[in-house]
mmCIF file of C-alpha atoms and ligand atoms in Angstrom:
data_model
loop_
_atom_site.group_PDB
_atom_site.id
_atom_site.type_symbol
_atom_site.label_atom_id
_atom_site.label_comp_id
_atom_site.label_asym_id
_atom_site.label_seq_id
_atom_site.Cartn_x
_atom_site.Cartn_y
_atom_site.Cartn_z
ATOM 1 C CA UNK G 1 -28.851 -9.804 -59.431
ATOM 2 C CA UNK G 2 -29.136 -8.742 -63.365
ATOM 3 C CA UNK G 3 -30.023 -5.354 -61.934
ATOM 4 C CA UNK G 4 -26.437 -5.206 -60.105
ATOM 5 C CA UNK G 5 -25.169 -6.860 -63.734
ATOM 6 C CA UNK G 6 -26.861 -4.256 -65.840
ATOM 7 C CA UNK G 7 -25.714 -1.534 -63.201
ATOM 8 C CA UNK G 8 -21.917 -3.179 -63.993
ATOM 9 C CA UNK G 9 -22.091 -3.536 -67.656
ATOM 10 C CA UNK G 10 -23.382 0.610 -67.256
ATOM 11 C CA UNK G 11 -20.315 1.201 -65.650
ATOM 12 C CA UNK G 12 -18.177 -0.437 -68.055
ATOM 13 C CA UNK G 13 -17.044 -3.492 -66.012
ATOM 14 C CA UNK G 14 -17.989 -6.724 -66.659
ATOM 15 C CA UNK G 15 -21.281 -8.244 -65.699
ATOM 16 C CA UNK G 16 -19.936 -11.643 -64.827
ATOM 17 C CA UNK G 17 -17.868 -9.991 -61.959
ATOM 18 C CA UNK G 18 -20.801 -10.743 -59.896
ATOM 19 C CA UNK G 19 -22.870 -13.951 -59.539
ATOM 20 C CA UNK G 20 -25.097 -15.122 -56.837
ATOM 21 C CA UNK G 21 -25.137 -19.036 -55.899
ATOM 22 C CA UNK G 22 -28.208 -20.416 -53.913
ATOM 23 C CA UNK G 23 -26.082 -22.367 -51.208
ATOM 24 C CA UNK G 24 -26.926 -23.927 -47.942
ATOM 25 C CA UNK G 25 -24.729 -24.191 -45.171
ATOM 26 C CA UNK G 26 -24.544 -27.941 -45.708
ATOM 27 C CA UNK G 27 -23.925 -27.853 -48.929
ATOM 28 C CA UNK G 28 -19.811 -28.306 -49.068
ATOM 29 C CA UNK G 29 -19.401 -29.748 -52.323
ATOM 30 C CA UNK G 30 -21.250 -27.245 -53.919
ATOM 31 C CA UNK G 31 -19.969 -24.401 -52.177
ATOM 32 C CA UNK G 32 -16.274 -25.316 -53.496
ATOM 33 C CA UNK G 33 -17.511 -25.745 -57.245
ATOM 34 C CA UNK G 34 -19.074 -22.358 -57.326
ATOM 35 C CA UNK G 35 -15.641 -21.035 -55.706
ATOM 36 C CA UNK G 36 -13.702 -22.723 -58.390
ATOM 37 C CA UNK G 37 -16.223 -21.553 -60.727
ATOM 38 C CA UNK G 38 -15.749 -17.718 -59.839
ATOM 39 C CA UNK G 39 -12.072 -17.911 -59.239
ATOM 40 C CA UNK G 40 -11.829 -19.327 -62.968
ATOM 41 C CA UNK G 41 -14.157 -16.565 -64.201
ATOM 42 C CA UNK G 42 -11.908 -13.564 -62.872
ATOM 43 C CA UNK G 43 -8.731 -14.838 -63.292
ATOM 44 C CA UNK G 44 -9.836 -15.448 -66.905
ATOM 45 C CA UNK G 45 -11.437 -11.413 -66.960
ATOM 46 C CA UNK G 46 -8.089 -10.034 -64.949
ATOM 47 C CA UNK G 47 -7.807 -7.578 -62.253
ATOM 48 C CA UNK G 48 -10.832 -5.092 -61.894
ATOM 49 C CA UNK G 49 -9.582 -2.226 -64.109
ATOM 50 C CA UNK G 50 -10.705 0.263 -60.895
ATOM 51 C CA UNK G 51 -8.050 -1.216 -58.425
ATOM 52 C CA UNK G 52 -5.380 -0.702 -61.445
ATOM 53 C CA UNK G 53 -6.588 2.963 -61.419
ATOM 54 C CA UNK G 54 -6.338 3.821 -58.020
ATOM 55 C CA UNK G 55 -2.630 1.826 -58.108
ATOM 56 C CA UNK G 56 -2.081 4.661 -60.689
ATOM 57 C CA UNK G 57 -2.974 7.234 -58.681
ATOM 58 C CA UNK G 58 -0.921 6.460 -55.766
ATOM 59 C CA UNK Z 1 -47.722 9.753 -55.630
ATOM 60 C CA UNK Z 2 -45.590 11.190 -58.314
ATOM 61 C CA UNK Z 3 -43.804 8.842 -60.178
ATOM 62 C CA UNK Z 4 -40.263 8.946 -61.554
ATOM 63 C CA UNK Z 5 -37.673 6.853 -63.778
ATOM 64 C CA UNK Z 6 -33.692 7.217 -63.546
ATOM 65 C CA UNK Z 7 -32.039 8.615 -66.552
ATOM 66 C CA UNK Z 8 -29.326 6.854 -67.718
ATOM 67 C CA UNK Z 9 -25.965 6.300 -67.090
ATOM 68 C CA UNK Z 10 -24.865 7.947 -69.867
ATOM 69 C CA UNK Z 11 -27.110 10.843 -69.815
ATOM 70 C CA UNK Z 12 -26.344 11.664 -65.932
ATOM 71 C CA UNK Z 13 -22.889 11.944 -66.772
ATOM 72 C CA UNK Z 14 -23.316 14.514 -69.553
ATOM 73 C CA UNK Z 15 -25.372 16.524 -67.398
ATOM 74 C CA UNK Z 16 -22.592 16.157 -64.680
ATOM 75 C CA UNK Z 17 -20.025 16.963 -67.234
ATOM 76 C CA UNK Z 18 -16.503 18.754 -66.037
ATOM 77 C CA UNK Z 19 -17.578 18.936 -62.562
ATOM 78 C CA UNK Z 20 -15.123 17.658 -60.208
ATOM 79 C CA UNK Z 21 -17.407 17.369 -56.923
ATOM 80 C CA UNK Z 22 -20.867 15.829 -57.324
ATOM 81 C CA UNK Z 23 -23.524 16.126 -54.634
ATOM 82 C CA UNK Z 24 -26.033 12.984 -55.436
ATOM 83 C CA UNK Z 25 -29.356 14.494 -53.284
ATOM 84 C CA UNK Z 26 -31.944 11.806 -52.930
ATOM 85 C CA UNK Z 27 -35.771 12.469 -51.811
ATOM 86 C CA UNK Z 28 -37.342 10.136 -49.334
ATOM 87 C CA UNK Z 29 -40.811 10.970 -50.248
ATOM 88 C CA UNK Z 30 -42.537 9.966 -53.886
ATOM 89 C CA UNK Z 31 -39.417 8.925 -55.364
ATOM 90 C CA UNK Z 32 -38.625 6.513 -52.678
ATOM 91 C CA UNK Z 33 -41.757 4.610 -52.630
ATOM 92 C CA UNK Z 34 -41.374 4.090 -56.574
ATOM 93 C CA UNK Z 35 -37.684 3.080 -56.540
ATOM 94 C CA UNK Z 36 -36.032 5.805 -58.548
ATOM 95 C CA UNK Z 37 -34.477 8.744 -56.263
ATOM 96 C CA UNK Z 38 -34.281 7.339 -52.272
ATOM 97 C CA UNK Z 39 -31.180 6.908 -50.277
ATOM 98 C CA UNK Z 40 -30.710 3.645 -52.316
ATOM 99 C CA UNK Z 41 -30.947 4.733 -55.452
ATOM 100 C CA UNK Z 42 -28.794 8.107 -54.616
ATOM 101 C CA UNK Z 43 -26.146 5.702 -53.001
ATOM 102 C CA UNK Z 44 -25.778 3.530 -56.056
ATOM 103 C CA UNK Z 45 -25.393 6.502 -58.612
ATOM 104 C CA UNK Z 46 -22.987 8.186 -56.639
ATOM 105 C CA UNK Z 47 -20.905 4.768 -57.276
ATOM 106 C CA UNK Z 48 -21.663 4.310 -60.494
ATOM 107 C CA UNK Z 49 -20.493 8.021 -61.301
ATOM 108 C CA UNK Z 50 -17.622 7.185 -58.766
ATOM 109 C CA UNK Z 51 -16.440 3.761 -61.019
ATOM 110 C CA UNK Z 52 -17.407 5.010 -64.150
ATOM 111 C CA UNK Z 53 -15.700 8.089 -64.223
ATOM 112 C CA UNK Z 54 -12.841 6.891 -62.574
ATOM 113 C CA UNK Z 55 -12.513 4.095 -65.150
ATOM 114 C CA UNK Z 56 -12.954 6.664 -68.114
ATOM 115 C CA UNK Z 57 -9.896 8.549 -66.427
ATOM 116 C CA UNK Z 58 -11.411 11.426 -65.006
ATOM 117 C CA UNK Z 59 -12.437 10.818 -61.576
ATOM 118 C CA UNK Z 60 -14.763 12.625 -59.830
ATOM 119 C CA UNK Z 61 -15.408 13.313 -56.033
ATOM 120 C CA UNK Z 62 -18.766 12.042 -55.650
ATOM 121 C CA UNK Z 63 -20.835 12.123 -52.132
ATOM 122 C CA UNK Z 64 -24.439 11.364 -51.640
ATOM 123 C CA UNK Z 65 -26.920 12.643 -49.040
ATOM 124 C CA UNK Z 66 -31.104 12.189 -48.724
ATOM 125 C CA UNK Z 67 -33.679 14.446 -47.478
ATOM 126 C CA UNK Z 68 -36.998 13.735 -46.155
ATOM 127 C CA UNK Z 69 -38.688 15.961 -49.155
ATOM 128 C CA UNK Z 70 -36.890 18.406 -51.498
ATOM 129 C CA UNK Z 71 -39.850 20.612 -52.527
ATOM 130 C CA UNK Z 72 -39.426 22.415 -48.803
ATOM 131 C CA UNK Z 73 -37.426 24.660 -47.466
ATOM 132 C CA UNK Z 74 -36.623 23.410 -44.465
ATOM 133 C CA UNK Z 75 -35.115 20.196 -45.469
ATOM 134 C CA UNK Z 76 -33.375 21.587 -47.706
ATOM 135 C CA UNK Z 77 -31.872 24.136 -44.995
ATOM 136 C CA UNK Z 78 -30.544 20.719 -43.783
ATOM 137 C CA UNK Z 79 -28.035 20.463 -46.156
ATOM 138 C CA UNK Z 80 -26.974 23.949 -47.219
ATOM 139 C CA UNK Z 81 -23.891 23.085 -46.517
ATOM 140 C CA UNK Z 82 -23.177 20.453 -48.868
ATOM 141 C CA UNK Z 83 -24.579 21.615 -51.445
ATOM 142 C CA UNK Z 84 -22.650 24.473 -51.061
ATOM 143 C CA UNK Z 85 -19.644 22.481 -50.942
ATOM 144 C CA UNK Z 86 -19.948 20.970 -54.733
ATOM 145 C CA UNK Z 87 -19.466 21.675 -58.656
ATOM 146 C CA UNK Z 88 -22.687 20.246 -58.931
ATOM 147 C CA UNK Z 89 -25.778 18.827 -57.487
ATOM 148 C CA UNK Z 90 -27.406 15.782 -59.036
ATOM 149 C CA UNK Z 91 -31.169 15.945 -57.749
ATOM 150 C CA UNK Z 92 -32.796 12.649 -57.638
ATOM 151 C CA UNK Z 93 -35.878 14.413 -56.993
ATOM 152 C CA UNK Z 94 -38.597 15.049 -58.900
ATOM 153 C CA UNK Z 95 -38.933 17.981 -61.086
ATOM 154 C CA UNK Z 96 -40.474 20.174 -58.436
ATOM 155 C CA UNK Z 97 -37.138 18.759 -55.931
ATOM 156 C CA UNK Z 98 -34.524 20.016 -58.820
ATOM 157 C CA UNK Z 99 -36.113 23.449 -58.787
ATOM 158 C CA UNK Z 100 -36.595 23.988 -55.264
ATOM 159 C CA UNK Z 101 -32.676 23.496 -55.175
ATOM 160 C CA UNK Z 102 -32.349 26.000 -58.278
ATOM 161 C CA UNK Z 103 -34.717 28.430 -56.286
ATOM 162 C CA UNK Z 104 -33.462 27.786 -52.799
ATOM 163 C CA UNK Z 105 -29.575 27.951 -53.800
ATOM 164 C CA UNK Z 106 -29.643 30.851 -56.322
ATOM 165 C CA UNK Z 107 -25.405 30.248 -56.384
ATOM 166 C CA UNK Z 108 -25.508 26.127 -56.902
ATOM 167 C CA UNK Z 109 -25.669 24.529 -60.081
ATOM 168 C CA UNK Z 110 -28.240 21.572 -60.381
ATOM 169 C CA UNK Z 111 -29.110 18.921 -62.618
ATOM 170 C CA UNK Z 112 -32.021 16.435 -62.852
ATOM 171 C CA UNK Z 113 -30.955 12.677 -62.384
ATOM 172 C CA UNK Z 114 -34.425 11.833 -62.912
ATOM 173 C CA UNK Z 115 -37.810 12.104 -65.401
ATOM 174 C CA UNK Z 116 -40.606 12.646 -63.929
ATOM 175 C CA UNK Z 117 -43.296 10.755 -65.220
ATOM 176 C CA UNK Z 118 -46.497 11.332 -63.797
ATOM 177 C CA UNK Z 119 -49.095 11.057 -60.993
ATOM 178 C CA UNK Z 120 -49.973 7.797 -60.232
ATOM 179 C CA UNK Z 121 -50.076 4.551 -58.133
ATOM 180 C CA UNK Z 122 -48.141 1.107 -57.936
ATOM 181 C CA UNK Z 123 -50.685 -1.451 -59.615
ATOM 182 C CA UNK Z 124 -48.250 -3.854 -58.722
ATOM 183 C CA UNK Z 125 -45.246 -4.986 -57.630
ATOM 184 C CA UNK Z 126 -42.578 -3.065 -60.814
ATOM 185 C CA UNK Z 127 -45.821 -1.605 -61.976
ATOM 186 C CA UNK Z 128 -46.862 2.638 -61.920
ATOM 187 C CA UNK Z 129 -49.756 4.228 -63.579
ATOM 188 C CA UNK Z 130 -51.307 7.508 -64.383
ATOM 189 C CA UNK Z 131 -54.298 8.657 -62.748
ATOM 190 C CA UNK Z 132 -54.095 12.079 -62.631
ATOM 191 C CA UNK Z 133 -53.654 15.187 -65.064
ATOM 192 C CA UNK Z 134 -53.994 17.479 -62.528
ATOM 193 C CA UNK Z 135 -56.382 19.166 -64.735
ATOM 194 C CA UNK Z 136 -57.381 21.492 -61.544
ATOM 195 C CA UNK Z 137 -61.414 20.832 -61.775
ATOM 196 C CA UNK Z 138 -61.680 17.015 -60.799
ATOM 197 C CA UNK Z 139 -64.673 15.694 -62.608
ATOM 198 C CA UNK Z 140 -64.231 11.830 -60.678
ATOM 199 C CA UNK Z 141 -67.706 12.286 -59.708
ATOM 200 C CA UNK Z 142 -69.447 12.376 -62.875
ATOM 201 C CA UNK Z 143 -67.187 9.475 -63.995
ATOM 202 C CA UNK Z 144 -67.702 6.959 -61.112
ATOM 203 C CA UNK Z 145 -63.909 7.819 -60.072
ATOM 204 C CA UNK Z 146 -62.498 7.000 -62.972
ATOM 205 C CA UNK Z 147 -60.717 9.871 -64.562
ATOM 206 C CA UNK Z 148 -61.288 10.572 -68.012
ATOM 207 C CA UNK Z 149 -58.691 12.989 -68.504
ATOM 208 C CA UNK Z 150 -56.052 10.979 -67.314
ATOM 209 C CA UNK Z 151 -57.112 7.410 -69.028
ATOM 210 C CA UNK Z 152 -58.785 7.923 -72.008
ATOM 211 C CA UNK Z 153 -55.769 9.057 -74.465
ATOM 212 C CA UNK Z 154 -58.295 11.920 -76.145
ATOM 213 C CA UNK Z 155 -59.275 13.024 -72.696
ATOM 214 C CA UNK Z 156 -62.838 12.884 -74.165
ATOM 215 C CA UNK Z 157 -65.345 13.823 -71.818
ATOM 216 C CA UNK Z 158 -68.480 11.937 -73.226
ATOM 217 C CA UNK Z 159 -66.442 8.653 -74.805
ATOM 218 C CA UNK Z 160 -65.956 6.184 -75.719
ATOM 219 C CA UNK Z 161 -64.407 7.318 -79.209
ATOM 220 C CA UNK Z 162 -64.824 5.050 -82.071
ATOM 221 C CA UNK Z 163 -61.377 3.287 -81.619
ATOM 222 C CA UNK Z 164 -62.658 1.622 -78.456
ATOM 223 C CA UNK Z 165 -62.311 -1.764 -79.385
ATOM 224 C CA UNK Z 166 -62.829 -4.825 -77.006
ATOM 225 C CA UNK Z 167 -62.421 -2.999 -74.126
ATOM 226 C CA UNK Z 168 -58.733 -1.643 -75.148
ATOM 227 C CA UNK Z 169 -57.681 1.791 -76.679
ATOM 228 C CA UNK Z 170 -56.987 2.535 -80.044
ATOM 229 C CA UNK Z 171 -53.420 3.719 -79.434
ATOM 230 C CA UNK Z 172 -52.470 0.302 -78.135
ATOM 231 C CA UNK Z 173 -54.014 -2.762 -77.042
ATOM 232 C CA UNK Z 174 -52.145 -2.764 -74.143
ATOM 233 C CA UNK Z 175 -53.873 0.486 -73.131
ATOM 234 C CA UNK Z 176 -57.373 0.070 -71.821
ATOM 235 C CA UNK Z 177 -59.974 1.970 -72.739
ATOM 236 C CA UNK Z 178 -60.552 4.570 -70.110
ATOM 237 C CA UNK Z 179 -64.079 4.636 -71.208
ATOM 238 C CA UNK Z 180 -65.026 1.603 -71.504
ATOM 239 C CA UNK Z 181 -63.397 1.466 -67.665
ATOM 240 C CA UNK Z 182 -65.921 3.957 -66.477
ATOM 241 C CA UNK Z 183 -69.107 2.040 -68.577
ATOM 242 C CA UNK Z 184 -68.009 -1.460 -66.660
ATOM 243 C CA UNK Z 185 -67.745 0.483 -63.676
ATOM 244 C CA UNK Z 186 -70.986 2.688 -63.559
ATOM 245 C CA UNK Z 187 -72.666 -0.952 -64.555
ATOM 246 C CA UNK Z 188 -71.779 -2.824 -62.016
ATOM 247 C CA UNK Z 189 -72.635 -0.071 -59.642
ATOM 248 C CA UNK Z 190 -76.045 0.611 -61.388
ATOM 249 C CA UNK Z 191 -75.527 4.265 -62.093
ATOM 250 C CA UNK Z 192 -75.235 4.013 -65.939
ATOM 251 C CA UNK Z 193 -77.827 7.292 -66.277
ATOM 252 C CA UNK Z 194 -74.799 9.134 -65.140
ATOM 253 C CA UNK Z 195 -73.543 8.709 -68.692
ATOM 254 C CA UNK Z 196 -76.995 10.302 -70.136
ATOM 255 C CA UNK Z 197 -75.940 13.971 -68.956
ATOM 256 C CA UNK Z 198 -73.735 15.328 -72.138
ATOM 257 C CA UNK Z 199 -70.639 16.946 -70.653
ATOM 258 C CA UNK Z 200 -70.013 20.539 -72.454
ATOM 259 C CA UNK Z 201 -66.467 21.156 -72.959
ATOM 260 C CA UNK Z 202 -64.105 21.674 -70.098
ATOM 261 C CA UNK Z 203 -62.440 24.798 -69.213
ATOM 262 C CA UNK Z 204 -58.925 23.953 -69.358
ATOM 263 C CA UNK Z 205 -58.036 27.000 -68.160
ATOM 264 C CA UNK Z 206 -57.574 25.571 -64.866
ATOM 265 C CA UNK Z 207 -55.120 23.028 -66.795
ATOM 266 C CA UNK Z 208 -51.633 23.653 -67.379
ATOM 267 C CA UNK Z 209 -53.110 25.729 -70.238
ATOM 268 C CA UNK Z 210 -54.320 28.574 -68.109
ATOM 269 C CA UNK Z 211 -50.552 29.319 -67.680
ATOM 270 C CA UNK Z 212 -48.541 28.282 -64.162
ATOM 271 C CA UNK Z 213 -50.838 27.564 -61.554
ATOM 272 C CA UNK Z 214 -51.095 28.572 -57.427
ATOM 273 C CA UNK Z 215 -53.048 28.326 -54.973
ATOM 274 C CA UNK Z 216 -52.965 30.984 -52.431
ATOM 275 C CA UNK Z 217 -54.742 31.053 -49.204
ATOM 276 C CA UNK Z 218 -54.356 34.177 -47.161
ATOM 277 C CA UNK Z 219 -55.547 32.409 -43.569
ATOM 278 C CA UNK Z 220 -52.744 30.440 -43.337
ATOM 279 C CA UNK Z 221 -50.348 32.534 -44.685
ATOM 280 C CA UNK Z 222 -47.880 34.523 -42.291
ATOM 281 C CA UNK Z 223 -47.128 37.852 -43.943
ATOM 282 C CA UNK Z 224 -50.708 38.660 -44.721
ATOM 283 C CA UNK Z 225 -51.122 39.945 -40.792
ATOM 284 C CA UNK Z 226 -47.852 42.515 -41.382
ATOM 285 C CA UNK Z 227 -49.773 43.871 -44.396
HETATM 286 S S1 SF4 F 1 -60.574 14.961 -63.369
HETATM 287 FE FE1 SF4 F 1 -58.745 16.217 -63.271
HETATM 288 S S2 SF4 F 1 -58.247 16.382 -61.065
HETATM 289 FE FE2 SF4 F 1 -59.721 14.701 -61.301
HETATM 290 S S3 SF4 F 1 -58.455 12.875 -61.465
HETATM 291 FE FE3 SF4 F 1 -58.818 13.576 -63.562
HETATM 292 S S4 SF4 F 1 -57.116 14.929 -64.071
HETATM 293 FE FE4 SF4 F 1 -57.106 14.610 -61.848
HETATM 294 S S1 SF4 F 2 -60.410 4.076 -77.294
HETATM 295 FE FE1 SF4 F 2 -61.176 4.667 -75.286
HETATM 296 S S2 SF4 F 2 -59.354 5.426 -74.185
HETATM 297 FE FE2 SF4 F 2 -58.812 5.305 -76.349
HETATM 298 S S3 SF4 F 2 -59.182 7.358 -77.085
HETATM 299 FE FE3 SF4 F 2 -61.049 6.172 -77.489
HETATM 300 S S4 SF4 F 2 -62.374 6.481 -75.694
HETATM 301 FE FE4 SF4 F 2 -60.311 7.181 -75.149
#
């Protein structure tokens, strides 16, 4: 996981795009926190800048 | 195996420079085994060249593609095409893989994606290290297979120096002392009169310094019947 964050940050994306929760399937309550977590995260960071390019291109 | 390290990001992408199609060629062999240049690794650079450059404003066409070994021929022959196709060629291979392409495709431009670092083994998991020079006259058996040339930093062949020091090298203390290595090891074997013999100086001309090397052995070759 930091080597897909460093690979990111190389890039020139943000690292917190991706995150990796240790969930089991029994584990609801969890499941929607870390959802809410990450929705909270990239609405905060905004659309990936790479889907706004290829909009661009079209 | 030989053993390799990515260069950076940043570097690649200089080397790639104006290039508008990009041929990432992995090698299955060496540089698979110590993560740097396989399938994997070719896959990811091809997208990080893919989102990077395409974030910077200047996308790129970027395709990837892995062959068994790059220093041969015939897997190269494989994909002639492709790398026919491109601007450039990225070679995740070693440094023998990036000029097999150069020799092999006398019209295709190619780059190295890699260093290569040396010839060694995995100690551990994340772990390589040296443990040959390939100084062309192996001496392992006067050394209780412990190469001299390749772990003592002076390549001394009657050590230790002076800077031995609790069983680490002078250089660093992380290094250990590849002489004090072969003393432990000779010990515990009970062949420490094997270290009496003074070694004269080596002839390094079968070393890189006797110019570029080759071995050539006329019963295998093919031609050598036409002659
Ligand atoms: S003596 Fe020479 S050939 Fe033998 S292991 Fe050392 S560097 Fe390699
Ligand atoms: S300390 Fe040991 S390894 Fe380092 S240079 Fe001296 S003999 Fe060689």
């Amino acid at each position: 996981m930091e080597y897909l964050q460093s690979l990111l940050k190389e890039i020139g994306l943000e690292p917190e795009r991706a995150r990796m929760f240790n969930l089991s399937a029994a584990m609801a309550g969890k499941f929607v926190e870390a959802a809410k977590e990450m929705t909270e995260k990239v609405t905060e960071l905004g659309p990936n800048p790479l889907k706004s390019k290829m909009k661009d291109e079209r | 195996m030989i053993v390799a390290e990515q260069k950076s990001l940043e570097e690649i992408k200089k080397l790639v420079g104006n290039a508008k199609k990009v041929l990432v060629a992995g090698c299955g062999t060496c540089v698979t085994v110590c993560f740097a240049g396989g399938s994997r690794e070719a896959a990811i650079v091809s997208a990080e060249l893919r989102m990077s450059t395409k974030l910077a404003g200047d996308p790129k066409e970027v395709a990837d593609v892995t062959v068994q070994r790059q220093c041969e021929w015939e897997y190269l022959d494989e994909i002639a095409e492709q790398v026919q196709g491109v601007d450039v060629v990225l070679s995740l291979g070693c440094g023998v893989g990036v000029q097999a392409i150069a020799e092999h495709f006398p019209n295709v431009w190619v780059v190295p994606g890699l260093n290569t670092k040396f010839m060694g083994l995995p100690t551990e998991q994340g772990v390589w290290a040296e443990r040959c020079a390939a100084c062309g006259d192996c001496i392992l058996g006067l050394t209780g297979g412990i190469c001299p040339i390749a772990r003592c930093s002076k390549s001394l062949l009657n050590g230790p120096c002076g800077g031995s020091l609790d069983g680490h090298c002078e250089i660093n203390a992380e290094v250990p002392c590849g002489w004090q290595l072969i003393y432990d090891r000779l010990k515990s074997m009970g062949k420490l009169e094997v270290l009496m013999e003074i070694q004269a100086p080596k002839n390094w001309r079968t070393s890189r310094d006797g110019g570029p090397r080759k071995i050539v052995r006329e019963d295998l070759r093919l031609v050598s019947e036409e002659k």
